[in-house]
Amino acid sequence: MTERCGWCGTEPIYVTYHDTEWGVPEYDARALWEKLILDGFQAGLSWITILKKRDAFRAAFEGFHPEMIARWGEPEVARLLADPGIVRSRAKIEATIGNARAWLAIAEDEGFDQFLWRYVDGRPLQNKFRTMADVPAQTPLSERISKDLKKAGFRFAGPTITYAFMQAVGLVNDHIVTCHRHAPLSA
C-alpha cells in the first residue's frame, strides 16, 4: 500500500491532488497567483471544499488572469456573488480584484514568480517531518512573505494561508518522509 500524508484521506479528488500537484514546484506566475487566491478563499473552510469547486472558480474568474480581473468592478462582484458554484464572500471577491492589482505591480517590477521564489533562492526548502503533527501551520518565513504580500497590497494572505500556499506550490516540501511523494520532490 502506498503511504501518503494523512491530510489527504481517501477521497479520489484529494488523493489525486496530493499525488500530482501538492508540493510540486510551480514557477508560472499566473498559476502561482491562482493558487494564492484559492488558498485565500479557503480561509475558514476546508481545502477539499475549494478543490471540488476549483473548476467553477476558474470559470467564474475567467481563467484567473490577473490582468483582466484587475479591471473588474461592482458588476463583476455582483455576478460572482450570484454564482452558486463558488464561495460567495464579498470580502474575498473584492480582495481578489485588489490582489490582481497588487500582482500587476509586482509583475511589472520583478515578476510574481521571481518575487516568491527569491525567498528560497529559487529552490524548494526540504523539510523532513516524520509525522503530520510535526508540520507547522506557519513559519517565520511564511510570516515574512505574508508581511511583504500585505505591504504590496494583498489581502487574505496571512502567515497561515501563506504557509499552506508555500506547501502547495512547492516552495517547501512538507510531504512527510514516509510519504511516497517526499523523495521524488526532494531530488
CSV table of C-alpha atoms in Angstrom, one decimal:
chain,number,residue,atom,x,y,z
A,1,MET,CA,0.0,0.0,0.0
A,2,THR,CA,1.2,3.5,-0.9
A,3,GLU,CA,1.8,5.7,2.1
A,4,ARG,CA,0.6,9.3,1.8
A,5,CYS,CA,0.4,12.4,4.0
A,6,GLY,CA,-2.5,11.8,6.4
A,7,TRP,CA,-4.3,15.0,5.5
A,8,CYS,CA,-5.4,13.8,2.0
A,9,GLY,CA,-7.5,10.9,3.3
A,10,THR,CA,-9.0,8.5,0.7
A,11,GLU,CA,-11.4,10.7,-1.4
A,12,PRO,CA,-10.2,10.3,-5.0
A,13,ILE,CA,-10.1,14.1,-5.8
A,14,TYR,CA,-7.9,14.7,-2.7
A,15,VAL,CA,-5.6,11.7,-3.4
A,16,THR,CA,-5.1,12.8,-7.0
A,17,TYR,CA,-4.3,16.4,-5.8
A,18,HIS,CA,-1.9,15.1,-3.2
A,19,ASP,CA,-0.2,12.7,-5.7
A,20,THR,CA,0.1,15.0,-8.7
A,21,GLU,CA,0.0,18.7,-7.6
A,22,TRP,CA,0.6,19.4,-3.9
A,23,GLY,CA,4.2,20.2,-3.3
A,24,VAL,CA,5.3,20.2,-6.9
A,25,PRO,CA,7.3,23.3,-7.6
A,26,GLU,CA,5.3,25.8,-9.6
A,27,TYR,CA,7.2,28.5,-11.5
A,28,ASP,CA,4.4,30.0,-13.6
A,29,ALA,CA,3.4,33.5,-12.3
A,30,ARG,CA,-0.2,33.2,-13.2
A,31,ALA,CA,-0.6,29.7,-11.8
A,32,LEU,CA,1.1,30.9,-8.5
A,33,TRP,CA,-1.4,33.8,-8.3
A,34,GLU,CA,-4.4,31.5,-8.9
A,35,LYS,CA,-3.2,29.1,-6.1
A,36,LEU,CA,-2.7,32.0,-3.7
A,37,ILE,CA,-6.2,33.3,-4.5
A,38,LEU,CA,-7.8,29.9,-4.0
A,39,ASP,CA,-5.9,29.5,-0.7
A,40,GLY,CA,-7.4,32.8,0.4
A,41,PHE,CA,-10.9,31.6,-0.5
A,42,GLN,CA,-10.2,28.5,1.6
A,43,ALA,CA,-9.8,30.6,4.8
A,44,GLY,CA,-12.4,29.3,7.3
A,45,LEU,CA,-13.2,26.3,5.1
A,46,SER,CA,-11.5,23.0,4.2
A,47,TRP,CA,-9.2,22.8,1.2
A,48,ILE,CA,-11.4,20.0,-0.2
A,49,THR,CA,-14.3,22.4,-0.4
A,50,ILE,CA,-12.2,24.7,-2.7
A,51,LEU,CA,-10.7,21.8,-4.6
A,52,LYS,CA,-14.2,20.5,-5.5
A,53,LYS,CA,-15.2,24.0,-6.7
A,54,ARG,CA,-11.9,24.8,-8.4
A,55,ASP,CA,-13.3,24.3,-12.0
A,56,ALA,CA,-16.2,26.6,-11.1
A,57,PHE,CA,-13.8,29.2,-9.7
A,58,ARG,CA,-11.7,29.0,-12.9
A,59,ALA,CA,-14.8,29.6,-15.0
A,60,ALA,CA,-16.2,32.4,-12.7
A,61,PHE,CA,-12.9,34.2,-12.6
A,62,GLU,CA,-12.3,33.7,-16.3
A,63,GLY,CA,-9.2,31.6,-16.1
A,64,PHE,CA,-7.7,33.7,-13.2
A,65,HIS,CA,-5.9,36.2,-15.5
A,66,PRO,CA,-4.9,39.0,-13.1
A,67,GLU,CA,-4.6,41.5,-16.0
A,68,MET,CA,-8.3,41.1,-16.7
A,69,ILE,CA,-9.5,40.8,-13.1
A,70,ALA,CA,-7.6,44.0,-12.1
A,71,ARG,CA,-10.1,45.9,-14.2
A,72,TRP,CA,-13.2,44.4,-12.6
A,73,GLY,CA,-15.7,46.4,-10.5
A,74,GLU,CA,-19.1,46.1,-8.9
A,75,PRO,CA,-20.8,44.4,-11.9
A,76,GLU,CA,-18.4,41.5,-11.7
A,77,VAL,CA,-18.6,41.4,-7.9
A,78,ALA,CA,-22.4,41.2,-8.2
A,79,ARG,CA,-22.1,38.4,-10.9
A,80,LEU,CA,-19.7,36.4,-8.6
A,81,LEU,CA,-21.9,36.9,-5.5
A,82,ALA,CA,-24.7,35.2,-7.5
A,83,ASP,CA,-22.6,32.3,-8.6
A,84,PRO,CA,-23.5,29.2,-6.6
A,85,GLY,CA,-20.5,27.3,-7.9
A,86,ILE,CA,-18.0,29.3,-5.9
A,87,VAL,CA,-17.6,30.6,-2.3
A,88,ARG,CA,-19.7,33.7,-2.3
A,89,SER,CA,-17.8,36.0,0.0
A,90,ARG,CA,-17.9,39.7,-0.9
A,91,ALA,CA,-14.7,40.3,1.1
A,92,LYS,CA,-12.8,37.5,-0.7
A,93,ILE,CA,-14.1,38.5,-4.1
A,94,GLU,CA,-13.2,42.2,-3.6
A,95,ALA,CA,-9.8,41.1,-2.2
A,96,THR,CA,-9.2,39.0,-5.4
A,97,ILE,CA,-9.7,42.1,-7.5
A,98,GLY,CA,-7.3,44.1,-5.3
A,99,ASN,CA,-4.9,41.2,-5.3
A,100,ALA,CA,-4.9,41.2,-9.1
A,101,ARG,CA,-3.9,44.9,-9.0
A,102,ALA,CA,-1.1,44.1,-6.5
A,103,TRP,CA,0.0,41.2,-8.7
A,104,LEU,CA,0.3,43.6,-11.7
A,105,ALA,CA,2.5,45.9,-9.7
A,106,ILE,CA,4.8,43.1,-8.6
A,107,ALA,CA,4.8,41.6,-12.2
A,108,GLU,CA,5.8,44.9,-13.6
A,109,ASP,CA,8.6,45.3,-11.0
A,110,GLU,CA,10.2,41.8,-11.0
A,111,GLY,CA,7.6,39.2,-11.8
A,112,PHE,CA,5.4,37.4,-9.3
A,113,ASP,CA,7.3,34.2,-9.7
A,114,GLN,CA,10.6,35.9,-9.0
A,115,PHE,CA,9.1,37.7,-6.1
A,116,LEU,CA,8.1,34.4,-4.5
A,117,TRP,CA,11.0,32.1,-5.4
A,118,ARG,CA,13.7,34.6,-4.2
A,119,TYR,CA,12.6,33.8,-0.6
A,120,VAL,CA,14.0,30.3,-1.1
A,121,ASP,CA,16.8,31.2,-3.5
A,122,GLY,CA,14.9,29.5,-6.4
A,123,ARG,CA,14.9,26.0,-4.8
A,124,PRO,CA,12.3,24.4,-2.6
A,125,LEU,CA,13.1,24.1,1.1
A,126,GLN,CA,13.4,20.4,2.0
A,127,ASN,CA,11.7,19.6,5.3
A,128,LYS,CA,12.0,16.1,6.8
A,129,PHE,CA,8.9,15.9,9.0
A,130,ARG,CA,8.2,12.4,10.3
A,131,THR,CA,4.5,13.0,11.3
A,132,MET,CA,1.8,15.4,10.3
A,133,ALA,CA,1.9,16.7,13.9
A,134,ASP,CA,5.4,17.9,13.2
A,135,VAL,CA,4.3,20.1,10.3
A,136,PRO,CA,3.8,23.7,11.4
A,137,ALA,CA,0.8,25.9,10.5
A,138,GLN,CA,3.1,28.8,9.8
A,139,THR,CA,6.8,29.6,10.0
A,140,PRO,CA,9.0,32.7,10.3
A,141,LEU,CA,9.4,32.6,6.5
A,142,SER,CA,5.6,32.5,5.9
A,143,GLU,CA,5.3,35.4,8.3
A,144,ARG,CA,7.8,37.4,6.3
A,145,ILE,CA,6.3,36.6,2.9
A,146,SER,CA,2.8,37.4,4.3
A,147,LYS,CA,4.1,40.7,5.6
A,148,ASP,CA,5.6,41.5,2.2
A,149,LEU,CA,2.5,40.4,0.3
A,150,LYS,CA,0.3,42.6,2.6
A,151,LYS,CA,2.8,45.5,2.1
A,152,ALA,CA,2.3,45.0,-1.7
A,153,GLY,CA,-1.5,45.3,-1.2
A,154,PHE,CA,-2.6,41.6,-0.9
A,155,ARG,CA,-5.4,40.6,1.4
A,156,PHE,CA,-6.3,37.1,2.6
A,157,ALA,CA,-2.6,36.3,2.7
A,158,GLY,CA,-1.9,35.9,6.4
A,159,PRO,CA,1.0,33.7,7.6
A,160,THR,CA,-1.1,30.5,7.8
A,161,ILE,CA,-2.6,31.0,4.4
A,162,THR,CA,0.8,31.8,3.0
A,163,TYR,CA,2.3,28.7,4.5
A,164,ALA,CA,-0.4,26.5,3.0
A,165,PHE,CA,0.3,28.2,-0.3
A,166,MET,CA,4.1,27.6,0.1
A,167,GLN,CA,3.4,23.9,0.7
A,168,ALA,CA,1.0,23.6,-2.2
A,169,VAL,CA,3.3,25.3,-4.8
A,170,GLY,CA,6.4,23.5,-3.7
A,171,LEU,CA,8.3,26.4,-2.1
A,172,VAL,CA,8.6,23.9,0.7
A,173,ASN,CA,8.5,20.1,0.6
A,174,ASP,CA,6.3,19.2,3.5
A,175,HIS,CA,5.4,15.7,2.5
A,176,ILE,CA,6.2,13.6,5.5
A,177,VAL,CA,9.3,11.4,5.0
A,178,THR,CA,7.3,8.2,4.7
A,179,CYS,CA,5.0,9.6,2.0
A,180,HIS,CA,5.7,8.2,-1.5
A,181,ARG,CA,6.0,11.8,-2.8
A,182,HIS,CA,8.6,13.1,-0.4
A,183,ALA,CA,11.7,11.5,-2.0
A,184,PRO,CA,10.8,12.4,-5.7
A,185,LEU,CA,10.2,16.0,-4.6
A,186,SER,CA,13.5,16.1,-2.7
A,187,ALA,CA,15.5,15.2,-5.8
